Coordinates of C-alpha atoms and ligand atoms in Angstrom, one line a residue:
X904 CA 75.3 98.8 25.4
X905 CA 77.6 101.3 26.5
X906 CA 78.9 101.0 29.9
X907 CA 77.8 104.5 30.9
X908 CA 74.1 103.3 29.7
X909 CA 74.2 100.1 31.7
X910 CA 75.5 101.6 35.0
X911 CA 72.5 104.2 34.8
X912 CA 70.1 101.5 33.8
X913 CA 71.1 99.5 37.0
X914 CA 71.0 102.5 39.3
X915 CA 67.0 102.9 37.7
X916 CA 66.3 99.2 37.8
X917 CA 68.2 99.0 42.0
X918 CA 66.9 102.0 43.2
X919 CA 63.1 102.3 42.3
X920 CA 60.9 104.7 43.3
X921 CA 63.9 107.2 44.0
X922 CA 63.7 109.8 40.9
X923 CA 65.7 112.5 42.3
X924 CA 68.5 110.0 42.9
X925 CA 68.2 108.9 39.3
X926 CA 68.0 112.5 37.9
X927 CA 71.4 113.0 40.0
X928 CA 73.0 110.1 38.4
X929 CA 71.8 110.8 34.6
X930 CA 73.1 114.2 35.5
X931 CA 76.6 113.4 36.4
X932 CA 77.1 109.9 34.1
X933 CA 76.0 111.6 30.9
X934 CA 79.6 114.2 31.6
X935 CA 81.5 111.2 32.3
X936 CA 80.5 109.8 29.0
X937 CA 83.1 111.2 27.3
X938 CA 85.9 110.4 29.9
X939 CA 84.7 106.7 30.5
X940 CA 84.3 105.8 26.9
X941 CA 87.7 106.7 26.4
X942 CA 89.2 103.8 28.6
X943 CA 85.9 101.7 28.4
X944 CA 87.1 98.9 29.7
X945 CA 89.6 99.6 32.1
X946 CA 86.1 101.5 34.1
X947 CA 84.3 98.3 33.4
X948 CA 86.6 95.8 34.9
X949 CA 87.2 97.7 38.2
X950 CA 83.3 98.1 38.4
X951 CA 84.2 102.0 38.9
X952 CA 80.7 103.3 38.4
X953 CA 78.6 100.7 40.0
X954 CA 80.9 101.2 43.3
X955 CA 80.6 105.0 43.0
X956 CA 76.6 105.1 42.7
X957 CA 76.3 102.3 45.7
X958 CA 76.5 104.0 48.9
X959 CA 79.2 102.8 51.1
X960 CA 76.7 102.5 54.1
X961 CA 73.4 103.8 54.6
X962 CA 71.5 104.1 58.2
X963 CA 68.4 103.9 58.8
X964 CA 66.6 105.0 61.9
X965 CA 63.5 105.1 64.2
X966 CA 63.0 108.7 66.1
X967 CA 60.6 108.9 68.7
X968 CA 60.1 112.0 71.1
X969 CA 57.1 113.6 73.0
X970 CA 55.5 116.8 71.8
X971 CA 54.1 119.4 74.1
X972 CA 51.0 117.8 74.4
X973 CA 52.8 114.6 75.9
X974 CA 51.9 113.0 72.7
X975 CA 54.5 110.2 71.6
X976 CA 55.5 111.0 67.9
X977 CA 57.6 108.8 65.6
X978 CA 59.8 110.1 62.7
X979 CA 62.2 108.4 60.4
X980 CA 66.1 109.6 60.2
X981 CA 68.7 108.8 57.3
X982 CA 72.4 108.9 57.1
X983 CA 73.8 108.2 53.7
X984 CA 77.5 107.4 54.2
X985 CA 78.3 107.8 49.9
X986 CA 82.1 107.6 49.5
X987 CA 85.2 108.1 51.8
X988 CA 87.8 107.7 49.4
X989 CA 89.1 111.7 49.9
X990 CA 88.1 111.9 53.5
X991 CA 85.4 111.4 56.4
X992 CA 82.2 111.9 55.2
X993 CA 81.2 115.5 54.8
X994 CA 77.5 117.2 54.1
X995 CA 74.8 118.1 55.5
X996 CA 71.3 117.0 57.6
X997 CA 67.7 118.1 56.6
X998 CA 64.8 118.2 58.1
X999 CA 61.8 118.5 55.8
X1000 CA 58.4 116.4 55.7
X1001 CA 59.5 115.8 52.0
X1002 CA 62.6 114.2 53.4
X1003 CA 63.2 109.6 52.1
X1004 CA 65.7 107.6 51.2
X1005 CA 65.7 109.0 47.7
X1006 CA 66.4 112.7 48.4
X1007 CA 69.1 112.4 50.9
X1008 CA 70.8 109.8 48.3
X1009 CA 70.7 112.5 45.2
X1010 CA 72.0 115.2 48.3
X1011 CA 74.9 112.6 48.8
X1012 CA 76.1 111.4 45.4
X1013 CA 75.9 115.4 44.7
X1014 CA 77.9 115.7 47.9
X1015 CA 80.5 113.7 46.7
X1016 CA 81.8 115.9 44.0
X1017 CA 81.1 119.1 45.6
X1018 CA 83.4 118.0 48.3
X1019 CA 86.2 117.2 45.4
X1020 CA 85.7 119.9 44.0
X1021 CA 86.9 122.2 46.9
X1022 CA 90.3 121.0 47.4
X1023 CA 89.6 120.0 50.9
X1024 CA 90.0 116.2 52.2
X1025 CA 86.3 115.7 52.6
X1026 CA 84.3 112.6 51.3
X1027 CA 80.4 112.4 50.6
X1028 CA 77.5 112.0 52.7
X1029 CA 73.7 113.4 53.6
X1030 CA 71.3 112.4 56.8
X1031 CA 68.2 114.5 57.5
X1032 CA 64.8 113.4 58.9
X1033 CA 61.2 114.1 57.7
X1034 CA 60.2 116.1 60.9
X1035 CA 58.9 119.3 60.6
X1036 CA 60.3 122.1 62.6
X1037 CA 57.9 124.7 61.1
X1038 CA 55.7 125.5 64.2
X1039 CA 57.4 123.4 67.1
X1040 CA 58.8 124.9 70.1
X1041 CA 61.9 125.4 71.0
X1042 CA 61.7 122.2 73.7
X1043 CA 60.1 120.0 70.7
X1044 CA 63.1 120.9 68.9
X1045 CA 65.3 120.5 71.3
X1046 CA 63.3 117.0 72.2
X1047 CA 63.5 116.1 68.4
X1048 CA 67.0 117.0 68.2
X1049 CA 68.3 114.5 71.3
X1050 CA 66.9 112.1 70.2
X1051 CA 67.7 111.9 66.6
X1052 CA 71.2 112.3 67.7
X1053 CA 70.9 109.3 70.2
X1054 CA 70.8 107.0 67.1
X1055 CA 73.4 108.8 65.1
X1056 CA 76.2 109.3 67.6
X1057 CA 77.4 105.8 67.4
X1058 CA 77.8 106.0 63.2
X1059 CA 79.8 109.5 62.9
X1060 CA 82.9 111.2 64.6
X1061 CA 85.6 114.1 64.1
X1062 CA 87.4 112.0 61.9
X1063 CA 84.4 109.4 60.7
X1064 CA 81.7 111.3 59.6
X1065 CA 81.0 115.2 60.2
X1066 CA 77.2 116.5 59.9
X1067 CA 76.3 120.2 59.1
X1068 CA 73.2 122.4 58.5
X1069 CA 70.3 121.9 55.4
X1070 CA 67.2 123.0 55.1
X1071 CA 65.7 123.2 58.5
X1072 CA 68.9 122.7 60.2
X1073 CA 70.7 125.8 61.2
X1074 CA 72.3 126.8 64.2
X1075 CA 69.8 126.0 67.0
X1076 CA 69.4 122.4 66.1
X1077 CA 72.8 122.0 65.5
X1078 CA 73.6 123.2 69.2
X1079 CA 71.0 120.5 70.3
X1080 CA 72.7 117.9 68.3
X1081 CA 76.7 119.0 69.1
X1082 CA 75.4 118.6 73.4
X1083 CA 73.5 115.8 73.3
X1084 CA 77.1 114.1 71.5
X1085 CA 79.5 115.1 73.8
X1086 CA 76.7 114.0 76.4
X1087 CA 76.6 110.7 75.2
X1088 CA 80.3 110.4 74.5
X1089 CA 82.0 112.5 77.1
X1090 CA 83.9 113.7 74.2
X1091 CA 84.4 117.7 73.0
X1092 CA 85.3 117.2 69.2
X1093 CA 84.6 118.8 65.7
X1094 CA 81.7 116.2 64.6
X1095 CA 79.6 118.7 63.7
X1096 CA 80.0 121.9 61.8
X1097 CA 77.8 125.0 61.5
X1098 CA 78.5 125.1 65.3
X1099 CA 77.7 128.6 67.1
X1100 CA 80.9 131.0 68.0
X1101 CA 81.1 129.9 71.9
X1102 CA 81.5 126.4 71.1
X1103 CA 83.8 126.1 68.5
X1104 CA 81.9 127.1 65.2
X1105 CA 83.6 129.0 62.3
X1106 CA 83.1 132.9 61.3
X1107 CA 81.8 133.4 58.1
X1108 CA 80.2 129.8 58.2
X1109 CA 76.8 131.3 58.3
X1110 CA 77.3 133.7 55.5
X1111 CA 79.3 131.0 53.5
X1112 CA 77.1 129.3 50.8
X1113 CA 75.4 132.5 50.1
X1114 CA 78.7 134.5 50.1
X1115 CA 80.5 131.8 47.5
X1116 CA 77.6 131.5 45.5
X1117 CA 78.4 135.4 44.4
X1118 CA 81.9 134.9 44.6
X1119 CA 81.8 132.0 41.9
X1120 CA 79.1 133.9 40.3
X1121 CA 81.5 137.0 39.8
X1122 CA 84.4 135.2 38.4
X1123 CA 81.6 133.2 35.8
X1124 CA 81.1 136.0 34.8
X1125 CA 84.4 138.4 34.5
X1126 CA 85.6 135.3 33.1
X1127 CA 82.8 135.8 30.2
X1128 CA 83.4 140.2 30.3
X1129 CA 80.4 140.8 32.8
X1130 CA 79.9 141.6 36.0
X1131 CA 77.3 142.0 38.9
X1132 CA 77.7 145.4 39.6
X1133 CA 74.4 147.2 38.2
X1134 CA 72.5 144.0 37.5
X1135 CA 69.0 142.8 38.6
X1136 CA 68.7 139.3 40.2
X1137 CA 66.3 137.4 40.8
X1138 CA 66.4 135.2 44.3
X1139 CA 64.2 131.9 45.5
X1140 CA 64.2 131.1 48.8
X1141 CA 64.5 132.8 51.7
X1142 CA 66.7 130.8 54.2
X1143 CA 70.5 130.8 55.2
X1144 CA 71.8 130.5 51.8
X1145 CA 69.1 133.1 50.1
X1146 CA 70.1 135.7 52.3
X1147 CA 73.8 136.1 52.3
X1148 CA 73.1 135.3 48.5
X1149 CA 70.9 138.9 48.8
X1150 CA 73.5 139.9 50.9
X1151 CA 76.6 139.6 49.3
X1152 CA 74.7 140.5 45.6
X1153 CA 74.1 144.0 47.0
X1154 CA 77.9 144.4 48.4
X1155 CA 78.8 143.8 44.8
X1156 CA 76.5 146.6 43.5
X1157 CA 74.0 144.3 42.1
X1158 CA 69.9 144.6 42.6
X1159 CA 68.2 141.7 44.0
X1160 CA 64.8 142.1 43.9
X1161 CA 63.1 138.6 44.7
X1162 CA 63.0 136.3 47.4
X1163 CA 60.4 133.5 48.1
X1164 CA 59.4 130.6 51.0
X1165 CA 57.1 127.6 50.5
X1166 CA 53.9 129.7 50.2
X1167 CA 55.0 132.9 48.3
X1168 CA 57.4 135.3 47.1
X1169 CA 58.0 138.9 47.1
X1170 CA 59.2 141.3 44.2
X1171 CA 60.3 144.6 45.9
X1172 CA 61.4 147.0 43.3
X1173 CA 63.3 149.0 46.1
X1174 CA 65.4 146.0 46.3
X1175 CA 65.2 143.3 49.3
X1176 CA 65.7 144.4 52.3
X1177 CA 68.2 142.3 54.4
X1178 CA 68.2 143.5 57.4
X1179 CA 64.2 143.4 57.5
X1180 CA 64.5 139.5 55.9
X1181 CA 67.1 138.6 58.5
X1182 CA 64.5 140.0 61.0
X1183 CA 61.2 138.0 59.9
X1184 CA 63.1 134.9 59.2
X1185 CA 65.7 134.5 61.2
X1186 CA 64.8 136.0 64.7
X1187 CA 60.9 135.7 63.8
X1188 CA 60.6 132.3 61.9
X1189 CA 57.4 134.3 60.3
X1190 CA 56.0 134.2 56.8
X1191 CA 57.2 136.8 54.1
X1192 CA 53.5 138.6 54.5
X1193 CA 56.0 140.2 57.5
X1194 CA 58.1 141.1 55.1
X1195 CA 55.7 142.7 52.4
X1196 CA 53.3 144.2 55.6
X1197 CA 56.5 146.0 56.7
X1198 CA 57.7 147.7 53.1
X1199 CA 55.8 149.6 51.1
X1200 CA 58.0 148.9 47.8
X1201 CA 57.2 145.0 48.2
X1202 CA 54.3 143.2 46.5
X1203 CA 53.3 139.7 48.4
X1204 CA 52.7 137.1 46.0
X1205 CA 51.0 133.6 47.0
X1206 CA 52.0 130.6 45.6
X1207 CA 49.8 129.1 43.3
X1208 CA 49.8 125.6 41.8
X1209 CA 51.3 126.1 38.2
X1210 CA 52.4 129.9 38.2
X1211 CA 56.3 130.7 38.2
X1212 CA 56.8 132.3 40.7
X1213 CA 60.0 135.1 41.0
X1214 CA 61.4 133.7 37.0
X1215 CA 58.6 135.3 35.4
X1216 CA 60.3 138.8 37.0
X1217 CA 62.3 140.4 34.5
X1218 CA 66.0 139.9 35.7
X1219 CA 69.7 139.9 34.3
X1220 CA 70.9 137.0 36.7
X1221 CA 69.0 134.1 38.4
X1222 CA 69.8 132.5 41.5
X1223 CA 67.2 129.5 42.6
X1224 CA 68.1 129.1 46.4
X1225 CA 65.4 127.4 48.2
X1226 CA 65.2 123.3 47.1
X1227 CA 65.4 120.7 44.4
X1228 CA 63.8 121.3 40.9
X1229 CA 62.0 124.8 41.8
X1230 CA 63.2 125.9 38.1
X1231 CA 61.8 124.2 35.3
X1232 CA 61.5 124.2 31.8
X1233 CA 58.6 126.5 31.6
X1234 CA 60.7 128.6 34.0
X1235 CA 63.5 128.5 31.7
X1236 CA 61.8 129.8 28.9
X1237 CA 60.5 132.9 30.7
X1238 CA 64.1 133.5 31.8
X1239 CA 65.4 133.7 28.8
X1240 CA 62.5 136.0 27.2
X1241 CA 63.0 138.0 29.9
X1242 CA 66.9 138.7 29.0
X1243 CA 68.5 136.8 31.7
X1244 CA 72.2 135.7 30.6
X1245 CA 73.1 134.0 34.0
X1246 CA 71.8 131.0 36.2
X1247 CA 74.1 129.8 39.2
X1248 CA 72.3 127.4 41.6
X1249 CA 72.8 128.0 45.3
X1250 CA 70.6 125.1 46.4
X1251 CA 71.3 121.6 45.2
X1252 CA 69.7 120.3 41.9
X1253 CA 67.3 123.3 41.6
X1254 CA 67.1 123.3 37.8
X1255 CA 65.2 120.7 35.9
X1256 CA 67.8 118.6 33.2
X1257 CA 65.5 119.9 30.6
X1258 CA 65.3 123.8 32.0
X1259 CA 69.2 123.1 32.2
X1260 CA 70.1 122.0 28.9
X1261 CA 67.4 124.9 27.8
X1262 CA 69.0 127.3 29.5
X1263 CA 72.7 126.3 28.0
X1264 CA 71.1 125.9 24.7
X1265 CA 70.0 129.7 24.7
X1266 CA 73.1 130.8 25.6
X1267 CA 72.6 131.7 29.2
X1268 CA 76.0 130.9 31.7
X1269 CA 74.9 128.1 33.7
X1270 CA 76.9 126.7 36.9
X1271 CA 75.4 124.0 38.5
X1272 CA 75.2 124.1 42.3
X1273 CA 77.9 121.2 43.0
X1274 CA 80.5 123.8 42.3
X1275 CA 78.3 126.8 43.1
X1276 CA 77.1 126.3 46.3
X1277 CA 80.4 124.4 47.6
X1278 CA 81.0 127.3 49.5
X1279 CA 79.3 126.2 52.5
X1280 CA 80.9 122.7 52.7
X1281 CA 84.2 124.3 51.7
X1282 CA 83.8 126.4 55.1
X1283 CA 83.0 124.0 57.1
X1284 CA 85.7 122.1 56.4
X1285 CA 87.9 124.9 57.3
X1286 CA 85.7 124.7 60.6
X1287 CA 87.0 121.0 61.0
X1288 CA 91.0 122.3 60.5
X1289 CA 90.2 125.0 63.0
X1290 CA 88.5 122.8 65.4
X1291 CA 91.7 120.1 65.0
X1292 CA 94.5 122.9 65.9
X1293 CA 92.0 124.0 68.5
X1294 CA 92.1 128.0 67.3
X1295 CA 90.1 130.1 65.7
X1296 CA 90.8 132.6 62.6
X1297 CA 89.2 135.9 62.0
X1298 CA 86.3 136.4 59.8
X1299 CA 88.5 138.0 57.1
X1300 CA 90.8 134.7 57.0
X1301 CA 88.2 132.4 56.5
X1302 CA 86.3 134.9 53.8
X1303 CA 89.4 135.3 51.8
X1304 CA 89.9 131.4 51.7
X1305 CA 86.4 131.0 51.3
X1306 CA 86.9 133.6 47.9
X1307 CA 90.1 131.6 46.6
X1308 CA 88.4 128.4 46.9
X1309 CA 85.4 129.8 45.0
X1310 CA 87.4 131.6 42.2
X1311 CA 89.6 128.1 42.1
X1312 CA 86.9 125.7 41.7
X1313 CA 85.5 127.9 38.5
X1314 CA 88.6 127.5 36.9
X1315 CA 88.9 124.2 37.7
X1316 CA 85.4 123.2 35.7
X1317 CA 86.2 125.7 33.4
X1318 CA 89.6 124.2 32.4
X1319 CA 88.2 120.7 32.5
X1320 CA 85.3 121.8 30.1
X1321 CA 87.9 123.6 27.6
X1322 CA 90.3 119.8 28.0
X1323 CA 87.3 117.7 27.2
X1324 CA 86.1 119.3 24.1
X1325 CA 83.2 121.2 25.7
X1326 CA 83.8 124.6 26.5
X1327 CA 81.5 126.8 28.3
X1328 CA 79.6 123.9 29.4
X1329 CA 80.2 124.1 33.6
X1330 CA 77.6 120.9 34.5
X1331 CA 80.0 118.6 32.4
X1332 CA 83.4 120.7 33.6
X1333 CA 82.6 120.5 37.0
X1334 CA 80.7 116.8 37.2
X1335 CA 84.4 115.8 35.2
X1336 CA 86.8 117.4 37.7
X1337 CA 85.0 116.4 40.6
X1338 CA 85.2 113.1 39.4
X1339 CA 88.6 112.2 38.5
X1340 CA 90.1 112.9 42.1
X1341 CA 87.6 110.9 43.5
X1342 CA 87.9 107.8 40.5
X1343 CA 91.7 108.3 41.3
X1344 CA 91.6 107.7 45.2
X1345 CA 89.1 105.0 45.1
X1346 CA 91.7 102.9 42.1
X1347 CA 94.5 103.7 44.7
X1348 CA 92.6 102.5 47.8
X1349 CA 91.7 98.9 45.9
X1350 CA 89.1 97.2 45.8
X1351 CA 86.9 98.8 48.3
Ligands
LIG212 P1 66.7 126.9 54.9 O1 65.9 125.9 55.6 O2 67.5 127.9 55.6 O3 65.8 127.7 53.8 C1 65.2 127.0 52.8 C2 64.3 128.0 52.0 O4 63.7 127.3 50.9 C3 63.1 128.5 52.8 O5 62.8 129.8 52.4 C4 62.0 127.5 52.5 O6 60.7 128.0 52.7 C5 62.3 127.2 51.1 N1 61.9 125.9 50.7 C6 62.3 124.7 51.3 N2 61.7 123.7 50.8 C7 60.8 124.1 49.9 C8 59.9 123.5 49.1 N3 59.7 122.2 49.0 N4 59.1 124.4 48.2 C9 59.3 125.7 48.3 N5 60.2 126.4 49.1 C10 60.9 125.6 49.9 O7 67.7 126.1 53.9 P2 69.0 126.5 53.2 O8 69.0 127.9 52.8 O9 70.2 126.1 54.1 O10 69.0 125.5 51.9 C11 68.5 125.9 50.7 C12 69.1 125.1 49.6 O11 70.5 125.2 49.6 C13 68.8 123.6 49.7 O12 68.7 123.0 48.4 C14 70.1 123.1 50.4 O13 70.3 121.7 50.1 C15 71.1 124.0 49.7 N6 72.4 124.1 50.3 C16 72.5 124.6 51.6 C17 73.8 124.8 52.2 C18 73.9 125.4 53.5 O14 75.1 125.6 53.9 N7 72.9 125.6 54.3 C19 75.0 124.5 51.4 C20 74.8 124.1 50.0 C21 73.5 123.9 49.6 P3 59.9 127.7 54.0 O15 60.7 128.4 55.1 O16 58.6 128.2 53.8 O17 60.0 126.2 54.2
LIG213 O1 74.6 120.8 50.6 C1 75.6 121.2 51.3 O2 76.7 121.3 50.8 C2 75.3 121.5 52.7 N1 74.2 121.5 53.2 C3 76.5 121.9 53.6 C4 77.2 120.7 54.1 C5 78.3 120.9 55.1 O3 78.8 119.9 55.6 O4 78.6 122.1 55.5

């Protein structure tokens, strides 16, 4: 059997029970095929793959708080330490009810070539919690928050181990984490990013993932003599990295027209309305019925068990936002009747492998969200250089490094596809380039 085969048949046979983790490794090892059975053995002998699909360290941990009815309540937290072989471990938390072992392990090994990819000396990791913030106060939060970070402080540091925002971490539970550190440690450092402006956080970090997301998308596809301006998109989600994805789609001159949470979507032929999203999610926290009840061009859809949601809308580009495989093969096809030609992920892993290799079948541009959604870890990183020489750069620095970095890690995956045999294919460009810095560091570090 090929090594390749055997390392994913371990990972299945190890890790049971975890099948977003395995869909994440069957991803990624099926573009290294081509690199590892070139110098089979060499990969073999230095048990390359098994050391890069074995976490480094994971933690596991108890989190107990009181809720506003005095009520003791018990939740489980997860920090998945993947691979330091480029630098401290970088990515984000989430807290979801859907969170386990499993899902923050996929978010990891993902993590760990999104952060190659970037240029920046950041190494791999994911933590998050299956509490659910929907509907707590602010003091539950808060509560939640302090305590979850009285287990973690002791495992991560400035230059250990640098948590950021996920789903259902943004900037207020970030602020409760970053205090209740420097509480417990009587130490004012960089080990979180995503941090607000007073206390040391980055411009343009908010706007990041959903800025590069368009940035890479752009560059896809000038690079393939196309371009935003006129297009319609279709959106998912409606968080942090759906919005400045709305956001930064309209500054380009393109027409998004969709967005979506986890009980409907909206199609708004007028286009979405930022500030008026901005306004029910991010200052409200409300449902998109806000949204629809406030403009007269938006129709309110509810989710319904096996309907498709915004990809059944008629659009040029699609850009799934909101959380692992929301797009799949049925999803796929519809795109592609409908005309759609592009599909760049801006959350992680939203496309099924079969809606993906659909999609790439059919012709559509497809960049997977390792390299198109790397703008938010790539900013955060230059929140940790900022935070080191203790200054701050304007919001047009950090955009326009946050733009190079974008533009540079398409033509990274894009040269690495056309050097392996396999242009136009960006999952195996970018799983390839991502890759061979990391394979490189970890033969130069040893056995370790
Ligand atoms: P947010 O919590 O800000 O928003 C998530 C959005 O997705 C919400 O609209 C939410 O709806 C929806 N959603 C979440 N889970 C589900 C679900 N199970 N079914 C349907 N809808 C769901 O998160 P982000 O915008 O930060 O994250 C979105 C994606 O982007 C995730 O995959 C994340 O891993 C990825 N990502 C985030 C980065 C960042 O910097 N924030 C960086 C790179 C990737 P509702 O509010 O109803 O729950
Ligand atoms: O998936 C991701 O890249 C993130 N959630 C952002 C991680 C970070 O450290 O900014």
């Amino acid at each position: 059997m090929s090594y390749v085969d055997e390392v994913y048949e371990l990972v299945v046979s190890k890790n049971p029970a975890q099948p977003e983790f395995h869909q994440a490794v069957k991803e990624v090892l099926e573009s290294l095929r081509v690199v590892i059975e070139a110098d089979e053995e060499a990969y073999r002998k230095e048990a390359l793959l098994e050391r890069l699909t074995v976490p480094e360290r994971i933690i596991q941990f108890r989190v107990p708080w009181v809720d506003d009815q005095g009520q003791v309540q018990v939740n489980n937290g997860f920090r998945v330490q993947f691979n330091s072989a480029i630098g401290p471990y970088k990515g984000g938390l989430r807290f979801h009810p859907s969170v386990n072992l499993g899902i923050i392990k996929f978010l990891g090994f993902e993590q760990i070539f999104k952060n190659s990819l970037t240029g920046l000396p950041i190494g791999g990791g994911k933590g998050g919690c299956d509490f659910d913030p929907k509907g707590k106060s602010d003091r539950e939060v808060m509560a939640f928050c302090q305590s979850f970070m009285t287990e973690l402080y002791r495992h991560i540091g400035a230059d250990t181990d640098v948590p950021a925002g996920d789903i259902g971490v943004g900037g207020r539970e970030i602020g409760y984490m970053f205090g209740q550190y420097k509480r417990i440690r009587n130490l004012y450092e960089g080990v979180l990013t995503g941090k607000g402006l007073t206390y040391g956080g980055s411009l343009a970090r908010t706007e990041a993932t959903g800025y590069g997301l368009l940035y890479l998308t752009e560059e896809m596809l000038k690079c393939n003599g196309k371009d935003i301006a006129g297009k319609t998109i279709a959106v998912s989600g409606a968080g942090n990295v759906a919005i400045y994805a709305i956001q930064k789609a309209q500054q380009l001159g393109g027409k998004p027209v969709t967005c979506s949470d986890s009980t409907g979507w909206i199609y708004d032929s007028e286009g979405i309305d930022v500030a008026l999203l901005k306004e029910v999610k991010e200052v409200k926290r409300a449902r998109l019925t806000e949204y629809a009840a406030a403009r007269p061009s938006a129709e309110y859809h509810e989710k319904k068990a096996g309907e498709h949601g915004v990809w059944t809308v008629k659009c040029d580009v699609a850009l799934p936002c909101a959380t692992q495989n929301e797009l799949d093969l049925e999803d796929a096809k519809a795109l592609v009747a409908n005309g759609c030609f592009a599909v760049a992920e801006g959350a992680n892993m939203p496309t099924t492998l079969e809606a993906t290799e659909y999609l790439q079948k059919n012709g559509v541009l497809f960049c997977p969200g390792k390299a198109s959604n790397a703008g938010g870890v790539a900013t955060s990183a230059l929140e940790m250089s900022q935070n080191s020489e203790r200054l701050s750069w304007t919001f047009e620095e950090v955009d326009s490094k946050l733009q190079s970095i974008m533009v540079n890690i398409f033509h990274n995956l894009d040269d690495a596809s056309k050097k392996y045999g396999m242009e136009g294919d960006y999952v195996a460009g970018a799983n390839i380039a991502g890759f061979l810095k990391v394979a490189e560091a970890m033969r130069a570090q040893g056995v370790c």
